[in-house]
Each structure stands twice: as structure tokens, then as C-alpha cells.
Short mmCIF file of C-alpha atoms in Angstrom, two decimals:
data_model
loop_
_atom_site.label_atom_id
_atom_site.label_comp_id
_atom_site.label_asym_id
_atom_site.label_seq_id
_atom_site.Cartn_x
_atom_site.Cartn_y
_atom_site.Cartn_z
CA MET A 27 24.88 -25.11 2.97
CA THR A 28 23.54 -21.75 1.79
CA SER A 29 21.74 -22.18 -1.49
CA GLY A 30 19.37 -20.14 -3.61
CA ALA A 31 18.41 -23.14 -5.71
CA THR A 32 15.42 -25.34 -4.96
CA SER A 33 16.20 -28.97 -5.75
CA PHE A 34 13.60 -31.21 -4.14
CA GLY A 35 15.21 -34.50 -3.27
CA SER A 36 11.91 -36.38 -3.30
CA SER A 37 8.26 -36.00 -4.19
CA GLU A 38 7.55 -36.08 -0.45
CA LEU A 39 9.67 -32.96 0.10
CA ARG A 40 8.09 -31.23 -2.88
CA GLU A 41 4.63 -31.91 -1.46
CA SER A 42 5.73 -30.48 1.87
CA TYR A 43 6.76 -27.23 0.22
CA GLU A 44 3.45 -27.13 -1.66
CA LEU A 45 1.58 -27.61 1.61
CA CYS A 46 3.43 -24.67 3.17
CA GLU A 47 2.39 -22.49 0.24
CA THR A 48 -1.23 -23.59 0.71
CA VAL A 49 -1.09 -22.82 4.44
CA THR A 50 0.33 -19.36 3.74
CA ARG A 51 -2.25 -18.60 1.07
CA GLN A 52 -5.20 -19.68 3.19
CA SER A 53 -4.00 -18.19 6.49
CA HIS A 54 -2.34 -14.94 5.33
CA ALA A 55 -3.14 -14.21 1.69
CA PRO A 56 -1.33 -10.82 1.58
CA LEU A 57 1.90 -12.45 2.76
CA TRP A 58 1.47 -15.22 0.20
CA ARG A 59 0.89 -12.72 -2.58
CA ALA A 60 4.00 -10.78 -1.66
CA GLY A 61 6.00 -14.02 -1.70
CA GLU A 62 4.83 -14.73 -5.24
CA LEU A 63 6.84 -11.68 -6.38
CA LEU A 64 10.12 -13.33 -5.36
CA PRO A 65 12.38 -15.14 -7.84
CA ALA A 66 11.21 -18.72 -8.42
CA PRO A 67 14.18 -20.40 -6.65
CA VAL A 68 13.53 -18.45 -3.44
CA ARG A 69 9.75 -18.59 -3.40
CA PRO A 70 9.23 -22.12 -1.94
CA HIS A 71 11.61 -21.38 0.93
CA MET A 72 9.79 -18.17 1.79
CA HIS A 73 6.50 -20.07 1.83
CA ALA A 74 8.12 -22.72 4.05
CA VAL A 75 9.17 -20.15 6.68
CA ASN A 76 5.82 -18.38 6.55
CA GLY A 77 3.87 -21.64 6.54
CA PHE A 78 5.74 -22.81 9.62
CA ALA A 79 5.07 -19.53 11.49
CA LEU A 80 1.39 -19.55 10.58
CA TRP A 81 0.98 -23.25 11.45
CA THR A 82 2.61 -22.63 14.83
CA ASP A 83 0.33 -19.66 15.45
CA ALA A 84 -2.73 -21.78 14.59
CA ILE A 85 -1.69 -24.41 17.14
CA ALA A 86 -1.30 -21.71 19.78
CA ASP A 87 -4.72 -20.24 18.98
CA ARG A 88 -6.63 -23.51 18.82
CA GLY A 89 -9.37 -23.85 21.42
CA GLY A 90 -9.29 -25.76 24.69
CA THR A 91 -8.09 -24.99 28.17
CA ALA A 92 -4.79 -23.28 28.89
CA ALA A 93 -3.37 -26.61 30.01
CA GLU A 94 -4.45 -28.32 26.77
CA ARG A 95 -2.93 -25.54 24.64
CA GLU A 96 0.28 -25.73 26.63
CA ARG A 97 0.54 -29.50 26.08
CA ARG A 98 -0.10 -29.14 22.32
CA LEU A 99 2.58 -26.51 22.00
CA ALA A 100 5.03 -28.55 24.06
CA ARG A 101 4.61 -31.51 21.67
CA TRP A 102 4.97 -29.24 18.65
CA TYR A 103 8.08 -27.52 20.00
CA SER A 104 9.63 -30.88 20.75
CA ALA A 105 9.03 -31.93 17.14
CA VAL A 106 10.51 -28.65 15.88
CA ARG A 107 13.68 -29.01 17.93
CA GLU A 108 14.13 -32.64 16.96
CA GLY A 109 13.67 -31.79 13.28
CA LEU A 110 16.22 -29.00 13.47
CA ARG A 111 18.68 -31.33 15.22
CA SER A 112 18.30 -34.24 12.78
CA GLY A 113 17.67 -32.27 9.58
CA ASP A 114 14.37 -34.02 8.80
CA SER A 115 10.84 -34.43 10.14
CA GLY A 116 7.84 -36.65 9.68
CA HIS A 117 5.48 -33.67 9.79
CA PRO A 118 4.96 -32.23 6.28
CA VAL A 119 5.09 -28.55 7.30
CA LEU A 120 8.17 -29.14 9.47
CA ARG A 121 9.85 -31.15 6.74
CA ALA A 122 9.93 -28.17 4.36
CA PHE A 123 10.79 -25.71 7.13
CA VAL A 124 13.68 -27.79 8.45
CA ASP A 125 14.99 -28.26 4.91
CA THR A 126 14.94 -24.47 4.41
CA VAL A 127 16.67 -23.79 7.75
CA TRP A 128 19.48 -26.21 6.86
CA ARG A 129 19.88 -25.01 3.26
CA TRP A 130 20.02 -21.33 4.18
CA GLU A 131 21.65 -21.61 7.60
CA LEU A 132 18.84 -19.64 9.22
CA ASP A 133 19.33 -18.37 12.77
CA ARG A 134 18.02 -20.99 15.21
CA ALA A 135 18.17 -18.57 18.13
CA VAL A 136 15.54 -16.45 16.36
CA ILE A 137 13.36 -19.55 16.00
CA GLU A 138 13.61 -20.18 19.75
CA GLU A 139 12.74 -16.55 20.47
CA HIS A 140 9.66 -16.78 18.27
CA LEU A 141 8.48 -20.02 19.83
CA GLY A 142 9.04 -18.72 23.34
CA VAL A 143 6.86 -15.63 22.88
CA LEU A 144 4.05 -17.66 21.32
CA GLU A 145 4.21 -20.15 24.17
CA THR A 146 3.86 -17.39 26.77
CA ASP A 147 0.94 -15.86 24.88
CA CYS A 148 -0.80 -19.21 24.54
CA VAL A 149 -0.66 -20.07 28.24
CA SER A 150 -1.76 -16.63 29.45
CA PRO A 151 -2.81 -13.67 27.27
CA PRO A 152 -0.18 -10.94 27.62
CA VAL A 153 -0.96 -7.71 29.40
CA PHE A 154 1.19 -4.76 28.31
CA GLU A 155 1.64 -1.82 30.61
CA THR A 156 3.59 0.36 28.16
CA PHE A 157 4.30 0.60 24.45
CA GLN A 158 7.79 -0.76 25.09
CA ASP A 159 6.22 -3.85 26.67
CA GLN A 160 4.07 -4.23 23.56
CA ARG A 161 7.15 -3.78 21.36
CA ARG A 162 8.88 -6.74 23.01
CA TYR A 163 5.88 -8.91 22.21
CA LEU A 164 5.65 -7.66 18.62
CA ARG A 165 9.36 -8.31 18.19
CA GLY A 166 9.04 -11.91 19.37
CA VAL A 167 5.99 -12.72 17.25
CA THR A 168 6.40 -11.06 13.84
CA GLY A 169 9.69 -9.20 14.20
CA ALA A 170 11.52 -12.49 14.77
CA HIS A 171 9.49 -14.14 11.99
CA PHE A 172 10.55 -11.46 9.48
CA GLU A 173 14.14 -11.53 10.66
CA LEU A 174 14.17 -15.30 10.17
CA TRP A 175 13.41 -15.11 6.45
CA SER A 176 15.65 -12.09 5.80
CA PRO A 177 18.63 -14.18 4.56
CA LEU A 178 16.36 -15.49 1.78
CA VAL A 179 16.42 -12.00 0.25
CA GLY A 180 20.11 -11.43 0.89
CA LEU A 181 19.92 -9.64 4.26
CA ARG A 182 22.32 -10.78 6.99
CA ASP A 183 23.85 -7.60 8.40
CA PRO A 184 22.62 -7.15 12.00
CA LYS A 185 21.67 -3.50 11.49
CA VAL A 186 19.65 -4.34 8.40
CA LEU A 187 18.02 -7.31 10.14
CA ALA A 188 16.84 -4.90 12.82
CA LEU A 189 15.01 -2.89 10.15
CA THR A 190 13.34 -6.05 8.86
CA SER A 191 12.24 -6.79 12.39
CA LEU A 192 10.76 -3.28 12.66
CA LEU A 193 8.77 -3.91 9.48
CA GLY A 194 7.39 -7.08 11.02
CA GLU A 195 6.51 -5.27 14.24
CA ALA A 196 4.69 -2.51 12.38
CA GLY A 197 2.78 -5.00 10.28
CA GLN A 198 1.75 -7.06 13.30
CA ALA A 199 0.66 -3.95 15.22
CA VAL A 200 -1.72 -3.00 12.41
CA ASP A 201 -2.80 -6.60 11.71
CA GLN A 202 -3.98 -6.92 15.30
CA PHE A 203 -6.94 -4.74 14.38
CA GLU A 204 -8.12 -7.29 11.80
CA ASP A 205 -9.03 -9.68 14.60
CA MET A 206 -9.75 -7.05 17.25
CA PRO A 207 -13.43 -7.98 17.86
CA GLU A 208 -12.63 -11.71 18.16
CA ASP A 209 -9.63 -11.12 20.42
CA LEU A 210 -11.58 -8.81 22.71
CA ALA A 211 -14.41 -11.33 22.92
CA ALA A 212 -11.86 -13.98 23.94
CA GLY A 213 -10.45 -11.73 26.68
CA ARG A 214 -7.33 -10.67 24.76
CA CYS A 215 -6.41 -7.00 24.50
CA TYR A 216 -3.03 -6.34 22.90
CA LEU A 217 -2.99 -2.57 23.57
CA PRO A 218 -0.96 -0.99 26.40
CA ARG A 219 -3.04 -0.69 29.56
CA GLY A 220 -1.32 2.61 30.32
CA ASP A 221 -2.90 4.07 27.17
CA LEU A 222 -6.35 2.91 28.26
CA ARG A 223 -5.94 4.39 31.73
CA ALA A 224 -4.70 7.71 30.36
CA LEU A 225 -8.02 8.01 28.51
CA GLY A 226 -10.16 6.67 31.34
CA LEU A 227 -10.98 3.49 29.40
CA GLU A 228 -11.56 -0.09 30.45
CA VAL A 229 -11.23 -3.13 28.17
CA SER A 230 -15.02 -3.50 28.44
CA ASP A 231 -15.41 -0.09 26.75
CA LEU A 232 -13.55 -1.47 23.73
CA VAL A 233 -15.75 -4.55 23.62
CA ARG A 234 -18.96 -2.52 23.67
CA GLY A 235 -17.63 0.27 21.43
CA GLU A 236 -18.74 2.87 23.94
CA ARG A 237 -17.17 6.30 24.50
CA PRO A 238 -16.32 6.82 20.82
CA GLY A 239 -14.30 10.00 21.38
CA ALA A 240 -11.88 8.30 23.77
CA LEU A 241 -11.70 5.21 21.55
CA ALA A 242 -10.86 7.35 18.51
CA GLU A 243 -8.07 9.00 20.50
CA LEU A 244 -6.80 5.56 21.51
CA VAL A 245 -6.60 4.59 17.85
CA ARG A 246 -4.73 7.80 17.00
CA MET A 247 -2.20 7.10 19.75
CA GLN A 248 -1.43 3.67 18.30
CA LEU A 249 -1.24 4.94 14.72
CA GLY A 250 1.19 7.67 15.72
CA ARG A 251 3.61 5.12 17.13
CA TRP A 252 3.21 2.65 14.27
CA LYS A 253 3.84 5.37 11.72
CA VAL A 254 7.26 5.93 13.30
CA LEU A 255 8.02 2.19 13.07
CA LEU A 256 7.04 2.12 9.40
CA GLU A 257 9.16 5.16 8.57
CA GLN A 258 12.15 3.62 10.33
CA ALA A 259 11.68 0.27 8.57
CA ALA A 260 10.98 1.49 5.02
CA PRO A 261 14.66 2.05 4.00
CA VAL A 262 15.20 -1.73 4.09
CA THR A 263 13.52 -1.95 0.68
CA GLY A 264 16.49 -0.17 -0.87
CA MET A 265 19.05 -2.44 0.78
CA VAL A 266 18.32 -5.56 -1.26
CA GLU A 267 19.00 -6.49 -4.86
CA ARG A 268 16.43 -5.28 -7.36
CA GLU A 269 14.90 -8.75 -7.83
CA TYR A 270 13.85 -8.79 -4.17
CA GLN A 271 12.57 -5.22 -3.96
CA PRO A 272 8.98 -5.82 -5.19
CA PHE A 273 8.47 -8.31 -2.34
CA LEU A 274 9.52 -5.81 0.32
CA HIS A 275 7.70 -2.95 -1.39
CA VAL A 276 4.43 -4.88 -1.21
CA LEU A 277 4.95 -5.59 2.49
CA VAL A 278 5.55 -1.89 3.21
CA LEU A 279 2.60 -0.84 1.05
CA GLY A 280 0.33 -3.40 2.71
CA ALA A 281 1.21 -2.10 6.16
CA HIS A 282 0.51 1.47 4.99
CA LEU A 283 -2.86 0.51 3.48
CA GLN A 284 -4.04 -1.21 6.65
CA PHE A 285 -2.71 1.74 8.63
CA ASP A 286 -4.97 4.00 6.53
CA GLU A 287 -7.91 1.65 6.94
CA VAL A 288 -7.61 1.84 10.73
CA ALA A 289 -7.44 5.64 10.44
CA LEU A 290 -10.65 5.64 8.40
CA ARG A 291 -12.60 3.39 10.71
CA GLN A 292 -11.26 4.94 13.92
CA GLU A 293 -13.31 3.74 16.91
CA ARG A 294 -15.38 1.40 14.70
CA VAL A 295 -12.36 -0.87 14.38
CA PHE A 296 -13.00 -2.22 17.90
CA THR A 297 -16.37 -3.64 16.93
CA GLN A 298 -15.91 -4.15 13.17
CA GLY A 299 -12.26 -5.13 12.80
CA LEU A 300 -10.70 -4.90 9.32
CA GLU A 301 -11.11 -6.75 6.08
CA PRO A 302 -7.93 -8.50 4.89
CA LEU A 303 -6.16 -6.71 2.04
CA VAL A 304 -6.22 -9.89 -0.03
CA SER A 305 -8.64 -12.81 0.18
CA ALA A 306 -7.60 -16.47 0.15
CA ASP A 307 -8.32 -16.63 -3.59
CA GLY A 308 -5.82 -13.80 -4.18
CA ALA A 309 -8.33 -11.01 -4.89
CA SER A 310 -7.68 -7.54 -3.49
CA ARG A 311 -10.21 -5.85 -1.23
CA ARG A 312 -12.66 -3.97 -3.46
CA SER A 313 -15.38 -2.58 -1.18
CA VAL A 314 -15.76 1.20 -1.11
CA TRP A 315 -16.57 2.93 2.14
CA ALA A 316 -17.17 6.68 1.93
CA HIS A 317 -16.07 8.69 4.94
CA ALA A 318 -19.20 9.84 6.77
CA GLU A 319 -17.75 13.20 7.91
CA VAL A 320 -17.45 14.52 4.33
CA ASP A 321 -20.81 15.33 2.71
CA THR A 322 -19.49 16.47 -0.68
CA VAL A 323 -16.76 14.42 -2.32
CA PRO A 324 -15.16 15.76 -5.53
CA GLU A 325 -15.69 13.53 -8.51
CA HIS A 326 -12.28 14.31 -10.03
CA VAL A 327 -9.18 14.96 -7.91
CA ALA A 328 -5.91 15.88 -9.65
CA VAL A 329 -2.60 15.89 -7.80
CA ILE A 330 0.71 17.59 -8.57
CA MET A 331 3.06 15.25 -6.72
CA ASP A 332 5.79 17.64 -5.64
CA GLY A 333 8.61 17.31 -3.10
CA ASN A 334 10.16 13.86 -3.67
CA ARG A 335 13.70 15.19 -4.07
CA ARG A 336 13.47 17.70 -1.22
CA TRP A 337 12.06 15.01 1.07
CA ALA A 338 14.94 12.67 0.21
CA SER A 339 17.53 15.43 0.66
CA GLU A 340 16.18 16.28 4.12
CA GLN A 341 16.71 12.64 5.08
CA GLY A 342 20.20 12.50 3.61
CA ARG A 343 19.15 10.11 0.85
CA PRO A 344 19.44 10.19 -2.96
CA ALA A 345 16.64 11.48 -5.14
CA SER A 346 15.80 7.93 -6.22
CA TRP A 347 14.77 7.12 -2.66
CA GLY A 348 12.33 10.03 -2.72
CA HIS A 349 10.85 8.81 -6.00
CA GLN A 350 10.45 5.31 -4.57
CA ALA A 351 8.70 6.65 -1.49
CA GLY A 352 6.56 8.74 -3.83
CA GLN A 353 5.38 5.59 -5.60
CA TRP A 354 4.18 4.20 -2.26
CA SER A 355 2.27 7.43 -1.64
CA ALA A 356 0.65 7.17 -5.07
CA MET A 357 -0.59 3.63 -4.41
CA ARG A 358 -1.79 4.62 -0.94
CA LEU A 359 -3.68 7.57 -2.36
CA VAL A 360 -5.46 5.38 -4.91
CA ASN A 361 -6.71 3.25 -2.03
CA ALA A 362 -7.67 6.36 0.00
CA ALA A 363 -9.55 7.85 -2.97
CA LEU A 364 -11.48 4.62 -3.39
CA ARG A 365 -12.41 4.59 0.29
CA LEU A 366 -13.57 8.22 0.16
CA GLY A 367 -15.68 7.71 -2.96
CA VAL A 368 -13.62 9.69 -5.53
CA ARG A 369 -14.37 8.51 -9.09
CA HIS A 370 -11.47 10.11 -11.05
CA LEU A 371 -7.90 10.54 -9.79
CA THR A 372 -5.16 12.09 -11.92
CA PHE A 373 -1.45 12.16 -11.07
CA TYR A 374 1.17 14.48 -12.57
CA ALA A 375 3.93 11.88 -12.65
CA PHE A 376 6.39 13.33 -15.20
CA SER A 377 6.23 16.61 -17.10
CA THR A 378 7.74 17.63 -20.42
CA GLU A 379 10.01 19.96 -18.42
CA ASN A 380 11.36 17.10 -16.27
CA TRP A 381 13.59 15.95 -19.14
CA THR A 382 16.17 18.55 -17.99
CA ARG A 383 17.06 16.40 -14.97
CA SER A 384 20.20 14.26 -14.89
CA GLN A 385 20.20 11.03 -16.87
CA ASP A 386 20.88 9.01 -13.71
CA GLU A 387 17.80 10.44 -12.03
CA LEU A 388 15.67 9.89 -15.13
CA ASP A 389 16.82 6.26 -15.41
CA ALA A 390 16.02 5.63 -11.73
CA LEU A 391 12.63 7.34 -12.01
CA PHE A 392 11.57 5.37 -15.09
CA GLU A 393 12.78 2.13 -13.50
CA ILE A 394 10.76 2.79 -10.34
CA MET A 395 7.63 3.71 -12.30
CA GLY A 396 7.99 0.66 -14.55
CA ASP A 397 8.48 -1.67 -11.60
CA ALA A 398 5.41 -0.22 -9.90
CA MET A 399 3.29 -1.17 -12.90
CA ALA A 400 4.94 -4.46 -13.85
CA CYS A 401 5.67 -6.00 -10.44
CA GLY A 402 2.23 -6.45 -8.95
CA GLY A 403 1.01 -2.83 -9.05
CA GLY A 404 -0.95 -3.23 -12.27
CA GLU A 405 -2.64 -6.40 -11.10
CA TRP A 406 -3.45 -4.81 -7.75
CA LEU A 407 -5.13 -1.87 -9.49
CA HIS A 408 -7.02 -4.24 -11.77
CA ASP A 409 -8.27 -6.27 -8.80
CA LEU A 410 -9.54 -3.06 -7.22
CA GLY A 411 -11.58 -2.26 -10.32
CA VAL A 412 -9.37 0.72 -11.24
CA ARG A 413 -9.11 1.80 -14.86
CA VAL A 414 -5.66 3.18 -15.72
CA ARG A 415 -5.14 5.74 -18.51
CA TRP A 416 -1.91 7.26 -19.80
CA CYS A 417 -2.10 10.99 -20.57
CA GLY A 418 0.91 12.45 -22.39
CA ARG A 419 3.30 11.90 -25.26
CA ARG A 420 4.05 8.29 -26.09
CA ASP A 421 7.07 8.60 -28.35
CA ARG A 422 9.87 9.60 -25.97
CA ILE A 423 9.44 7.55 -22.80
CA ASP A 424 11.74 4.62 -21.95
CA PRO A 425 10.36 1.63 -23.92
CA SER A 426 10.06 -0.65 -20.88
CA LEU A 427 7.98 1.96 -19.01
CA ALA A 428 5.88 2.68 -22.10
CA SER A 429 5.23 -1.04 -22.51
CA ALA A 430 4.24 -1.44 -18.84
CA LEU A 431 1.84 1.52 -18.98
CA THR A 432 0.26 0.34 -22.23
CA LEU A 433 -0.19 -3.18 -20.85
CA VAL A 434 -1.90 -1.92 -17.69
CA GLU A 435 -4.09 0.40 -19.79
CA SER A 436 -5.27 -2.57 -21.82
CA MET A 437 -5.71 -4.89 -18.83
CA THR A 438 -7.85 -2.39 -16.90
CA SER A 439 -9.76 -0.82 -19.80
CA ASN A 440 -13.17 -2.22 -18.76
CA ASN A 441 -12.93 -1.33 -15.05
CA GLU A 442 -15.33 1.28 -13.68
CA THR A 443 -14.78 1.74 -9.93
CA LEU A 444 -12.23 4.54 -10.31
CA THR A 445 -10.32 5.97 -13.26
CA LEU A 446 -6.65 6.65 -12.54
CA THR A 447 -5.06 8.92 -15.15
CA VAL A 448 -1.27 8.97 -15.05
CA CYS A 449 0.25 12.01 -16.77
CA VAL A 450 3.67 10.96 -18.07
CA ASP A 451 5.69 13.17 -20.42
CA TYR A 452 2.79 15.59 -20.17
CA GLY A 453 2.72 19.34 -20.90
CA GLY A 454 -0.55 21.25 -20.96
CA ARG A 455 0.41 23.80 -23.60
CA GLU A 456 1.80 21.09 -25.87
CA GLU A 457 -1.43 19.11 -25.47
CA LEU A 458 -3.51 22.12 -26.55
CA VAL A 459 -1.20 22.86 -29.48
CA GLU A 460 -1.44 19.27 -30.74
CA ALA A 461 -5.23 19.31 -30.39
CA ALA A 462 -5.39 22.60 -32.32
CA ARG A 463 -3.20 21.16 -35.09
CA ALA A 464 -5.47 18.13 -35.38
CA LEU A 465 -8.55 20.34 -35.67
CA ALA A 466 -6.80 22.54 -38.22
CA ALA A 467 -6.03 19.47 -40.28
CA GLU A 468 -9.70 18.44 -40.14
CA ALA A 469 -10.78 21.91 -41.20
CA ALA A 470 -8.27 21.89 -44.07
CA THR A 471 -9.80 18.70 -45.46
CA GLY A 472 -13.34 20.00 -45.01
CA ALA A 473 -14.18 17.45 -42.32
CA ILE A 474 -15.29 20.28 -40.01
CA ARG A 475 -16.10 23.97 -40.43
CA PRO A 476 -14.03 26.32 -38.23
CA ALA A 477 -17.25 28.04 -37.14
CA ASP A 478 -18.59 24.72 -35.84
CA ILE A 479 -15.61 23.93 -33.61
CA GLY A 480 -16.62 23.67 -29.96
CA PRO A 481 -15.14 22.42 -26.67
CA ALA A 482 -16.14 18.82 -27.41
CA ASP A 483 -14.16 18.89 -30.66
CA LEU A 484 -11.03 20.02 -28.85
CA ASP A 485 -11.58 17.39 -26.14
CA ARG A 486 -11.61 14.48 -28.58
CA HIS A 487 -8.08 15.43 -29.68
CA MET A 488 -6.67 15.61 -26.14
CA TYR A 489 -4.23 12.97 -24.86
CA ALA A 490 -7.02 11.40 -22.76
CA PRO A 491 -10.34 12.16 -24.50
CA GLY A 492 -13.31 12.34 -22.19
CA LEU A 493 -11.28 13.22 -19.11
CA PRO A 494 -13.74 15.25 -16.99
CA ASP A 495 -13.02 18.70 -15.62
CA VAL A 496 -11.02 18.69 -12.39
CA ASP A 497 -13.06 19.49 -9.28
CA LEU A 498 -10.16 19.60 -6.82
CA LEU A 499 -6.49 20.22 -7.57
CA ILE A 500 -4.00 19.38 -4.84
CA ARG A 501 -0.35 20.40 -5.00
CA THR A 502 1.98 19.09 -2.33
CA SER A 503 5.19 20.48 -0.82
CA GLY A 504 3.98 24.08 -0.52
CA GLU A 505 4.39 25.40 -4.07
CA GLN A 506 1.43 27.42 -5.39
CA ARG A 507 1.31 27.14 -9.17
CA ILE A 508 -0.12 24.66 -11.69
CA SER A 509 3.14 24.16 -13.65
CA ASN A 510 1.58 23.55 -17.07
CA PHE A 511 -0.71 20.82 -15.68
CA LEU A 512 -4.15 20.24 -17.28
CA PRO A 513 -4.87 23.92 -18.10
CA TRP A 514 -8.00 22.97 -20.08
CA HIS A 515 -9.43 20.79 -17.31
CA LEU A 516 -8.58 23.14 -14.43
CA ALA A 517 -10.83 25.96 -15.64
CA TYR A 518 -13.12 25.79 -12.60
CA ALA A 519 -11.13 23.64 -10.20
CA GLU A 520 -10.89 24.37 -6.52
CA MET A 521 -7.23 24.37 -5.43
CA VAL A 522 -5.57 23.25 -2.21
CA PHE A 523 -1.84 23.80 -1.70
CA ASP A 524 -0.58 21.49 1.02
CA PRO A 525 2.90 21.99 2.57
CA THR A 526 3.37 18.24 3.05
CA PRO A 527 6.04 16.74 0.73
CA TRP A 528 4.56 14.09 -1.55
CA PRO A 529 6.19 11.01 0.10
CA SER A 530 4.51 12.01 3.39
CA PHE A 531 1.12 12.83 1.83
CA GLY A 532 -1.58 10.30 2.61
CA LEU A 533 -5.10 9.65 3.71
CA GLU A 534 -5.10 12.29 6.45
CA GLN A 535 -4.02 15.05 4.04
CA LEU A 536 -6.42 13.90 1.29
CA ARG A 537 -9.31 13.86 3.74
CA GLU A 538 -8.42 17.38 4.89
CA ALA A 539 -8.28 18.63 1.29
CA VAL A 540 -11.66 17.03 0.53
CA THR A 541 -13.11 18.63 3.67
CA ILE A 542 -11.84 22.04 2.52
CA TYR A 543 -13.38 21.43 -0.90
CA ALA A 544 -16.72 20.46 0.66
CA GLY A 545 -16.79 23.75 2.57
CA ARG A 546 -16.43 25.93 -0.52
CA GLN A 547 -19.23 27.34 -2.67
CA ARG A 548 -18.66 26.76 -6.37
CA ARG A 549 -20.34 29.43 -8.52
CA PHE A 550 -18.71 28.80 -11.92
CA GLY A 551 -18.78 32.50 -12.71
CA GLY A 552 -22.34 33.08 -11.46
CA THR A 553 -23.69 34.79 -8.36
CA LEU A 554 -25.22 31.71 -6.74
CA PRO A 555 -23.76 28.29 -5.98
CA GLY A 556 -23.70 26.50 -9.28
CA PRO A 557 -24.26 22.97 -10.51
CA THR A 558 -21.77 20.19 -9.98
CA ARG A 559 -20.07 21.15 -13.25
CA PRO A 560 -20.37 24.15 -15.58
CA THR A 561 -22.52 23.62 -18.64
CA GLU A 562 -21.64 24.71 -22.15
CA PRO A 563 -23.70 27.75 -23.22
CA VAL A 564 -26.40 27.11 -25.80
CA ARG A 565 -25.41 28.70 -29.09
CA SER A 566 -27.77 30.93 -31.01
CA ALA A 567 -29.12 29.48 -34.23
CA LYS A 568 -27.12 30.48 -37.28
CA PRO A 569 -28.91 32.67 -39.82
CA ALA A 570 -30.02 30.83 -42.89
#
């Protein structure tokens, strides 16, 4: 039967499901964390499928001779097939997995495909000549794994299942770099040999980390192909019911973040590998690694996120799809800013002028922004040590979005690694007018003399008091104007106008903008390069 309900027939079966969750959490914490975003009735079954795949992979990777590994897998596969035939198993991991397969009528041919590829890999490490050869392996390992659980989130159409498989392939391709040093030491290289030969490389060069220029080019070749896979797979997140979307969004975001991490490390990935995105205790990766090629990193980067709708239109998709893709870019850029050493990041998410858009688009935009904060995004930012601030009016926004933003503000208020300011229902002129009104009211009551009013007095009446001046303003999608964004804080900002639409803007573009910034001389109105920030002139003493 196909069922979304979890009714454990016995304490033994319940314990089996709990074991699968433990296996998933300990072996692949990011996958476990994504699964926790699913509705409660589905969650145990997702952990059962993932726990089975990870347990099988552990058996295949366990030490010993090739013959010993082959015998272990043969015994395991026999137990799997018997369990699927009878509908039960004496092994606790298999018991939950078999129960899930029967309940949800999961595709047993996909299970056989997955087991077959792992068996081949276990007996003799695969050697790929081309990227297409590598794709077949990725499909059998993680593509089949992802396709297997797809019915749990309502996906059964063959064309949609193919997209889920692509997402698994892309994730596995990037994940391979996590264990790259260990795999190379064990004589396993999962990269196409044709790529190595084209660059004059041997596997031994990867092991030793020699010839960094060629190794960096090898990394770029792989990232270029994986980026295509991710872009092809991403639409699957919009093909499921809303309750399943956060799960798929986290998977896509996780693949993007590891993609960026590989791009940052470049040739170092062969000797250093990657840190997991999430540790076994559920904590997000927090370490900051500044990019060595950039000597001067701006303290405060502000971004006008432009081009969501044009990007969606070019792909024949609704505006809401562009806004969703834009949310992924925002989360990716937070991670990139952390890795580059930026201390303040400000996003122009919704302006006072954006209210003129259609109600359908506004509803979709607020829903997407609210989900980003409420469905794991806020906790992820908190785990990273990010402080979130809301800059803008607070009386007109959809109540659910306002509540989500306020909650994340409170949760992250003591964090210090990076301050993320989100400008929602923000207009620069309106902000200055409101601050002026507040100061006028103070002056009217005698709380302050008009002659004593200075920049600091205006600042304390801004939407986000204490927000530092912007060092670098980036506007995406080619437009070259500030559009009523932070006029007070942009007084001495360097500006970079990038033609890339916001959903396609990422680490590479941020790094390029920071490099441009580092190459400029900031004089702040003087004739020589000035200090990091302009200082307020000292006032002359007032006559007695």
C-alpha cells in the first residue's frame, strides 16, 4: 500500500526506524538535517531510505581485501533481496527499509541498480575515461538513491524523477571532494582520466598536490560541469507541494555551498578535502577562511539584488521562480561573505516602490522570504554566528513574514561573526524623513538643541541604528543606479555594477567585485589615500 502515515506495528519496528535516523545523522548530517524539515509522517521513511543507502555504502567501504569486501556485500545483498521478497527482515536497518519500500511501493529496479554500482565499485575502484562514464557511476550511486526516495515527497513522474536523479548526481560529484585526500591515498580517483591527460596530470600529482596551476584548472573543469547539473536539477524544488519544498531547497542550497567551497579552495581540495556542511551534532560549519588572493576585504558590502524577474522570463518561468532562485543566491552569498572575511552584509530585499507589483507576485515573494527564514534558514544563520537585522518599515509587511523576521532578529541578536541586514519595505528618502521628524520632535521638547544635532544623532533614529557606512555597493543585472537604497550610508561607497542577474550571482562574482574594490584608492574627498572610513570633522568650540 502507499501510505503517508507512520504507524509502527511494534516497538521493534519503531526502534529500527530510530536506528536509521541515527545512522543518517552520524554518517551524513546534512542529509539528516534536510530530512528533519519534512512533515512528521514522512520523516521516518526518509531516514529509513537514507539509512539503508549509507549502511550499504559503509559495508562496501569497510577494510579488507577485495575478496572479503565482495563476500560481505554478497551476504548483505542476499539479505536485502530476501527482505524485499518476504516483507520483513531480522536486520534492524533492513527492517525499517523493507517496511518503507512496501508501504510506499518504491521502485525495486532502482534498488538493484544502486546495489549493482556499489558492488562494482567495491570489488575494483572505477576508472572513468570521460565525464559521461563518471555520470553513469554518479547516477547509480546517488542518482538512484535520490530517485528511490522521490515518491516520499510526491514525485513519481519519470521526467521529474530524472531531475531528482540529477540533483543526486550533482551532490555526489561535489561530495567526492570531502573525502578526496582519503580516496586518493587508498588508490581511488573518481575524476575522468581524460581530464587529467588533457592537463598533463597523473593521479600521483593529485596526491602530492603538485602543479597547482594544472590542478586548479582541473577543479574548474569539474565545477563547470556540475554547475550545469545543478541548474538542470533545481526546478524540481517547484514541482512538489509546499510542505516538501524546504527539504529540496536545503539539498539544492547544500550542493551550491559545497560547490562554492571547492571553488574557494581550488587545488588545495586535493590535499585538504572539505569540511562537512553540518557536523554529526547538527551544527553548521562556522570556520572563516579568507581568500588569500584578496589583500583588502571591505568591511561592509551592500547588494541591490536585481534581475530575478528578467532571469525567470529568459527561462520561460514565472516571476516567483526567479524570486525563489534569488533566495538561494542570498544564502549562498552569506556563506561566501563569511569565507571571504566580510563583517557586514546588507541586502535590498524589498523596496517601498515594490508595492506597485501585482498582488500575486507580492504574495509569492513574501511567502518565499518567510519560508527562507522559518524553514531552517534562520537556524542555519544562527549556527553560523550571523546576526540578522531588519531595516525598513514594520507596519505594512505580511504578518507571517514580519513575525519570521522578528523571530530571527531576536534569536541571532548576540551573534558577532557577521551582521546580515535585510532591507524590507525600505526607502532611503523615507528613512531620512522619519529620522528628521524624530529629531524635530526632540528639539521641540527641548531634549536637544538644533545647533547640537550631528550625524550621530541622525543615525540613532535610522531604521537600523549603528549600521556602518557601506564600503562596497554591488548592483546586479547591469543597472547603474542606487534606487533609493541607503543614501546616508553610501556617501563614500565604492560601486560595482555587475551584469549578472541576481539568481546567477555567486562566489565568483563577489570575489571579482572584492578584487576590484581592493584595487581602488579611497580618498574620501582628500588628495591622498584615506583611512578605512571617513572621520567626522572636529567642530570649533562655541563662543561663550
